[in-house]
Amino acid sequence: MANLFRFGISLPKNLLDKFDRLISEKNYTNRSEAFRDLIREDLVKAEWKKNREVVGAITLIYDHHKRELINKLMDIQHDFGGVIISSQHIHLDHNNCLEIIAVKGPSKEAQKLADSLKSVKGVKHATLSLSTTGKDI
Ligand code: NI
Protein backbone atom coordinates (compact mmCIF):
# COMPACT_ATOMS: atom_id res chain seq x y z
CA MET A 1 0.00 0.00 0.00
CA ALA A 2 1.52 3.32 -1.09
CA ASN A 3 1.69 6.54 0.93
CA LEU A 4 0.62 5.28 4.35
CA PHE A 5 0.49 7.89 7.10
CA ARG A 6 0.27 7.21 10.83
CA PHE A 7 -1.60 9.46 13.26
CA GLY A 8 -2.97 9.17 16.77
CA ILE A 9 -6.64 9.24 17.71
CA SER A 10 -7.93 10.07 21.21
CA LEU A 11 -11.08 8.23 22.28
CA PRO A 12 -12.93 7.75 25.57
CA LYS A 13 -12.06 4.31 26.98
CA ASN A 14 -15.64 3.00 26.84
CA LEU A 15 -16.01 4.04 23.20
CA LEU A 16 -12.76 2.30 22.28
CA ASP A 17 -13.88 -0.85 24.15
CA LYS A 18 -17.16 -0.87 22.22
CA PHE A 19 -15.31 -0.29 18.95
CA ASP A 20 -12.92 -3.16 19.67
CA ARG A 21 -15.83 -5.50 20.47
CA LEU A 22 -17.65 -4.44 17.30
CA ILE A 23 -14.69 -4.90 14.98
CA SER A 24 -13.88 -8.24 16.59
CA GLU A 25 -17.44 -9.41 15.84
CA LYS A 26 -16.92 -8.27 12.25
CA ASN A 27 -13.65 -10.23 12.05
CA TYR A 28 -11.33 -7.28 11.58
CA THR A 29 -7.80 -8.25 12.56
CA ASN A 30 -6.77 -4.68 13.43
CA ARG A 31 -8.21 -1.23 14.14
CA SER A 32 -6.55 0.44 11.16
CA GLU A 33 -8.52 -1.51 8.56
CA ALA A 34 -11.74 -0.93 10.50
CA PHE A 35 -11.08 2.84 10.59
CA ARG A 36 -10.22 2.85 6.88
CA ASP A 37 -13.55 1.15 6.11
CA LEU A 38 -15.49 3.63 8.27
CA ILE A 39 -13.87 6.54 6.41
CA ARG A 40 -14.53 4.94 3.02
CA GLU A 41 -18.16 4.37 4.01
CA ASP A 42 -18.56 8.10 4.68
CA LEU A 43 -16.76 9.04 1.47
CA VAL A 44 -19.13 6.83 -0.55
CA LYS A 45 -22.15 8.42 1.18
CA ALA A 46 -20.75 11.86 0.29
CA GLU A 47 -20.35 10.81 -3.38
CA TRP A 48 -24.03 9.83 -3.41
CA LYS A 49 -25.10 13.11 -1.77
CA LYS A 50 -23.11 15.22 -4.24
CA ASN A 51 -24.58 13.54 -7.36
CA ARG A 52 -21.17 12.20 -8.37
CA GLU A 53 -20.72 9.22 -10.70
CA VAL A 54 -21.45 6.19 -8.53
CA VAL A 55 -22.00 2.47 -8.77
CA GLY A 56 -24.79 0.52 -7.14
CA ALA A 57 -27.02 -2.52 -7.24
CA ILE A 58 -30.81 -2.58 -7.13
CA THR A 59 -32.53 -5.80 -6.08
CA LEU A 60 -36.21 -6.46 -6.68
CA ILE A 61 -38.46 -9.29 -5.54
CA TYR A 62 -41.76 -9.63 -7.37
CA ASP A 63 -44.46 -12.08 -8.48
CA HIS A 64 -43.94 -12.95 -12.14
CA HIS A 65 -47.61 -13.86 -12.61
CA LYS A 66 -48.46 -10.15 -12.55
CA ARG A 67 -47.84 -9.35 -16.22
CA GLU A 68 -48.73 -5.65 -15.90
CA LEU A 69 -46.11 -5.31 -13.20
CA ILE A 70 -43.43 -6.91 -15.38
CA ASN A 71 -44.27 -4.60 -18.30
CA LYS A 72 -44.04 -1.58 -16.02
CA LEU A 73 -40.65 -2.67 -14.64
CA MET A 74 -39.38 -3.15 -18.22
CA ASP A 75 -40.67 0.26 -19.35
CA ILE A 76 -38.93 1.98 -16.44
CA GLN A 77 -35.66 0.16 -17.15
CA HIS A 78 -35.78 1.21 -20.80
CA ASP A 79 -36.27 4.83 -19.71
CA PHE A 80 -33.14 4.57 -17.53
CA GLY A 81 -30.99 2.63 -20.00
CA GLY A 82 -28.18 5.16 -19.58
CA VAL A 83 -27.43 4.16 -16.01
CA ILE A 84 -28.12 0.41 -16.21
CA ILE A 85 -24.94 -1.51 -17.02
CA SER A 86 -26.25 -5.04 -16.41
CA SER A 87 -29.20 -6.95 -15.04
CA GLN A 88 -29.85 -10.49 -13.99
CA HIS A 89 -33.17 -12.27 -13.59
CA ILE A 90 -33.41 -15.28 -11.30
CA HIS A 91 -36.56 -17.44 -11.03
CA LEU A 92 -36.64 -18.00 -7.27
CA ASP A 93 -39.61 -20.37 -7.17
CA HIS A 94 -42.95 -20.92 -8.93
CA ASN A 95 -44.15 -17.41 -8.06
CA ASN A 96 -41.23 -15.18 -7.20
CA CYS A 97 -38.50 -13.55 -9.25
CA LEU A 98 -35.32 -11.85 -8.09
CA GLU A 99 -33.92 -9.16 -10.34
CA ILE A 100 -30.51 -7.60 -9.75
CA ILE A 101 -29.78 -4.42 -11.68
CA ALA A 102 -26.25 -2.99 -11.70
CA VAL A 103 -26.13 0.78 -12.15
CA LYS A 104 -23.37 3.27 -12.91
CA GLY A 105 -23.87 6.98 -13.40
CA PRO A 106 -24.98 10.15 -11.58
CA SER A 107 -26.29 9.18 -8.14
CA LYS A 108 -29.54 11.12 -8.58
CA GLU A 109 -30.39 9.09 -11.69
CA ALA A 110 -29.57 5.81 -9.93
CA GLN A 111 -31.68 6.83 -6.93
CA LYS A 112 -34.54 7.91 -9.20
CA LEU A 113 -34.46 4.56 -11.00
CA ALA A 114 -34.47 2.65 -7.70
CA ASP A 115 -37.36 4.76 -6.37
CA SER A 116 -39.35 4.31 -9.59
CA LEU A 117 -38.94 0.52 -9.53
CA LYS A 118 -39.64 0.24 -5.80
CA SER A 119 -42.87 2.20 -6.02
CA VAL A 120 -44.43 -0.06 -8.70
CA LYS A 121 -47.45 -1.80 -7.19
CA GLY A 122 -46.73 -5.47 -6.64
CA VAL A 123 -42.99 -5.21 -5.97
CA LYS A 124 -42.61 -7.15 -2.73
CA HIS A 125 -39.20 -5.84 -1.73
CA ALA A 126 -36.56 -3.56 -3.22
CA THR A 127 -33.14 -2.40 -2.06
CA LEU A 128 -30.49 -0.05 -3.37
CA SER A 129 -26.95 -0.83 -2.40
CA LEU A 130 -24.77 2.28 -2.54
CA SER A 131 -21.25 1.80 -3.81
CA THR A 132 -18.51 3.61 -5.64
CA THR A 133 -16.56 3.54 -8.87
CA GLY A 134 -13.51 3.15 -6.61
CA LYS A 135 -11.62 5.92 -8.44
CA ASP A 136 -11.53 8.45 -5.60
CA ILE A 137 -11.31 6.36 -2.45
NI1 NI B 1 -38.62 -15.19 -13.04
mmCIF file of C-alpha atoms and ligand atoms in Angstrom:
data_model
loop_
_atom_site.group_PDB
_atom_site.id
_atom_site.type_symbol
_atom_site.label_atom_id
_atom_site.label_comp_id
_atom_site.label_asym_id
_atom_site.label_seq_id
_atom_site.Cartn_x
_atom_site.Cartn_y
_atom_site.Cartn_z
ATOM 1 C CA MET A 1 0.000 0.000 0.000
ATOM 2 C CA ALA A 2 1.516 3.323 -1.089
ATOM 3 C CA ASN A 3 1.691 6.540 0.935
ATOM 4 C CA LEU A 4 0.619 5.275 4.352
ATOM 5 C CA PHE A 5 0.494 7.886 7.104
ATOM 6 C CA ARG A 6 0.270 7.211 10.827
ATOM 7 C CA PHE A 7 -1.601 9.456 13.255
ATOM 8 C CA GLY A 8 -2.967 9.174 16.774
ATOM 9 C CA ILE A 9 -6.636 9.235 17.711
ATOM 10 C CA SER A 10 -7.934 10.070 21.210
ATOM 11 C CA LEU A 11 -11.076 8.235 22.284
ATOM 12 C CA PRO A 12 -12.932 7.748 25.565
ATOM 13 C CA LYS A 13 -12.060 4.314 26.979
ATOM 14 C CA ASN A 14 -15.639 2.998 26.843
ATOM 15 C CA LEU A 15 -16.008 4.035 23.201
ATOM 16 C CA LEU A 16 -12.757 2.302 22.284
ATOM 17 C CA ASP A 17 -13.881 -0.851 24.153
ATOM 18 C CA LYS A 18 -17.155 -0.871 22.219
ATOM 19 C CA PHE A 19 -15.309 -0.286 18.952
ATOM 20 C CA ASP A 20 -12.924 -3.157 19.670
ATOM 21 C CA ARG A 21 -15.830 -5.503 20.470
ATOM 22 C CA LEU A 22 -17.652 -4.435 17.300
ATOM 23 C CA ILE A 23 -14.686 -4.896 14.976
ATOM 24 C CA SER A 24 -13.877 -8.241 16.595
ATOM 25 C CA GLU A 25 -17.440 -9.407 15.842
ATOM 26 C CA LYS A 26 -16.920 -8.271 12.255
ATOM 27 C CA ASN A 27 -13.654 -10.233 12.053
ATOM 28 C CA TYR A 28 -11.326 -7.283 11.578
ATOM 29 C CA THR A 29 -7.802 -8.250 12.558
ATOM 30 C CA ASN A 30 -6.771 -4.684 13.435
ATOM 31 C CA ARG A 31 -8.210 -1.232 14.141
ATOM 32 C CA SER A 32 -6.554 0.438 11.158
ATOM 33 C CA GLU A 33 -8.515 -1.514 8.561
ATOM 34 C CA ALA A 34 -11.744 -0.931 10.502
ATOM 35 C CA PHE A 35 -11.076 2.845 10.588
ATOM 36 C CA ARG A 36 -10.220 2.853 6.878
ATOM 37 C CA ASP A 37 -13.550 1.152 6.111
ATOM 38 C CA LEU A 38 -15.493 3.634 8.274
ATOM 39 C CA ILE A 39 -13.866 6.536 6.413
ATOM 40 C CA ARG A 40 -14.532 4.937 3.018
ATOM 41 C CA GLU A 41 -18.164 4.375 4.009
ATOM 42 C CA ASP A 42 -18.560 8.098 4.684
ATOM 43 C CA LEU A 43 -16.764 9.043 1.466
ATOM 44 C CA VAL A 44 -19.126 6.833 -0.552
ATOM 45 C CA LYS A 45 -22.148 8.418 1.176
ATOM 46 C CA ALA A 46 -20.753 11.859 0.288
ATOM 47 C CA GLU A 47 -20.352 10.814 -3.380
ATOM 48 C CA TRP A 48 -24.035 9.826 -3.414
ATOM 49 C CA LYS A 49 -25.103 13.113 -1.765
ATOM 50 C CA LYS A 50 -23.111 15.218 -4.243
ATOM 51 C CA ASN A 51 -24.582 13.543 -7.357
ATOM 52 C CA ARG A 52 -21.173 12.200 -8.372
ATOM 53 C CA GLU A 53 -20.722 9.221 -10.695
ATOM 54 C CA VAL A 54 -21.452 6.190 -8.527
ATOM 55 C CA VAL A 55 -21.998 2.468 -8.774
ATOM 56 C CA GLY A 56 -24.792 0.519 -7.137
ATOM 57 C CA ALA A 57 -27.025 -2.517 -7.236
ATOM 58 C CA ILE A 58 -30.809 -2.581 -7.132
ATOM 59 C CA THR A 59 -32.533 -5.796 -6.081
ATOM 60 C CA LEU A 60 -36.207 -6.461 -6.679
ATOM 61 C CA ILE A 61 -38.458 -9.293 -5.542
ATOM 62 C CA TYR A 62 -41.758 -9.627 -7.370
ATOM 63 C CA ASP A 63 -44.459 -12.078 -8.481
ATOM 64 C CA HIS A 64 -43.945 -12.951 -12.140
ATOM 65 C CA HIS A 65 -47.607 -13.862 -12.612
ATOM 66 C CA LYS A 66 -48.456 -10.154 -12.546
ATOM 67 C CA ARG A 67 -47.843 -9.349 -16.219
ATOM 68 C CA GLU A 68 -48.726 -5.650 -15.897
ATOM 69 C CA LEU A 69 -46.107 -5.315 -13.200
ATOM 70 C CA ILE A 70 -43.425 -6.911 -15.381
ATOM 71 C CA ASN A 71 -44.265 -4.602 -18.299
ATOM 72 C CA LYS A 72 -44.038 -1.583 -16.022
ATOM 73 C CA LEU A 73 -40.652 -2.674 -14.637
ATOM 74 C CA MET A 74 -39.383 -3.155 -18.217
ATOM 75 C CA ASP A 75 -40.670 0.263 -19.352
ATOM 76 C CA ILE A 76 -38.929 1.978 -16.440
ATOM 77 C CA GLN A 77 -35.662 0.163 -17.149
ATOM 78 C CA HIS A 78 -35.779 1.205 -20.801
ATOM 79 C CA ASP A 79 -36.269 4.830 -19.705
ATOM 80 C CA PHE A 80 -33.145 4.568 -17.527
ATOM 81 C CA GLY A 81 -30.987 2.627 -20.003
ATOM 82 C CA GLY A 82 -28.178 5.163 -19.584
ATOM 83 C CA VAL A 83 -27.428 4.156 -16.008
ATOM 84 C CA ILE A 84 -28.120 0.408 -16.207
ATOM 85 C CA ILE A 85 -24.943 -1.510 -17.017
ATOM 86 C CA SER A 86 -26.247 -5.035 -16.411
ATOM 87 C CA SER A 87 -29.198 -6.946 -15.043
ATOM 88 C CA GLN A 88 -29.851 -10.492 -13.994
ATOM 89 C CA HIS A 89 -33.165 -12.266 -13.587
ATOM 90 C CA ILE A 90 -33.412 -15.275 -11.296
ATOM 91 C CA HIS A 91 -36.556 -17.436 -11.029
ATOM 92 C CA LEU A 92 -36.640 -17.995 -7.273
ATOM 93 C CA ASP A 93 -39.615 -20.368 -7.175
ATOM 94 C CA HIS A 94 -42.950 -20.923 -8.926
ATOM 95 C CA ASN A 95 -44.152 -17.409 -8.058
ATOM 96 C CA ASN A 96 -41.228 -15.182 -7.198
ATOM 97 C CA CYS A 97 -38.503 -13.549 -9.249
ATOM 98 C CA LEU A 98 -35.324 -11.850 -8.092
ATOM 99 C CA GLU A 99 -33.917 -9.163 -10.340
ATOM 100 C CA ILE A 100 -30.510 -7.601 -9.745
ATOM 101 C CA ILE A 101 -29.779 -4.419 -11.677
ATOM 102 C CA ALA A 102 -26.253 -2.990 -11.699
ATOM 103 C CA VAL A 103 -26.132 0.775 -12.151
ATOM 104 C CA LYS A 104 -23.368 3.268 -12.908
ATOM 105 C CA GLY A 105 -23.873 6.983 -13.396
ATOM 106 C CA PRO A 106 -24.983 10.153 -11.578
ATOM 107 C CA SER A 107 -26.292 9.178 -8.137
ATOM 108 C CA LYS A 108 -29.537 11.122 -8.582
ATOM 109 C CA GLU A 109 -30.387 9.085 -11.695
ATOM 110 C CA ALA A 110 -29.566 5.814 -9.932
ATOM 111 C CA GLN A 111 -31.678 6.827 -6.925
ATOM 112 C CA LYS A 112 -34.541 7.914 -9.203
ATOM 113 C CA LEU A 113 -34.458 4.562 -11.002
ATOM 114 C CA ALA A 114 -34.472 2.651 -7.705
ATOM 115 C CA ASP A 115 -37.361 4.765 -6.366
ATOM 116 C CA SER A 116 -39.353 4.309 -9.586
ATOM 117 C CA LEU A 117 -38.942 0.519 -9.529
ATOM 118 C CA LYS A 118 -39.642 0.240 -5.803
ATOM 119 C CA SER A 119 -42.875 2.198 -6.024
ATOM 120 C CA VAL A 120 -44.427 -0.061 -8.703
ATOM 121 C CA LYS A 121 -47.447 -1.796 -7.193
ATOM 122 C CA GLY A 122 -46.732 -5.475 -6.637
ATOM 123 C CA VAL A 123 -42.989 -5.215 -5.973
ATOM 124 C CA LYS A 124 -42.609 -7.152 -2.733
ATOM 125 C CA HIS A 125 -39.199 -5.838 -1.734
ATOM 126 C CA ALA A 126 -36.556 -3.560 -3.222
ATOM 127 C CA THR A 127 -33.138 -2.402 -2.061
ATOM 128 C CA LEU A 128 -30.493 -0.046 -3.371
ATOM 129 C CA SER A 129 -26.949 -0.832 -2.398
ATOM 130 C CA LEU A 130 -24.770 2.277 -2.540
ATOM 131 C CA SER A 131 -21.252 1.799 -3.806
ATOM 132 C CA THR A 132 -18.508 3.613 -5.642
ATOM 133 C CA THR A 133 -16.558 3.536 -8.873
ATOM 134 C CA GLY A 134 -13.510 3.151 -6.614
ATOM 135 C CA LYS A 135 -11.625 5.916 -8.438
ATOM 136 C CA ASP A 136 -11.534 8.450 -5.596
ATOM 137 C CA ILE A 137 -11.307 6.357 -2.450
HETATM 138 NI NI NI B 1 -38.623 -15.187 -13.039
#
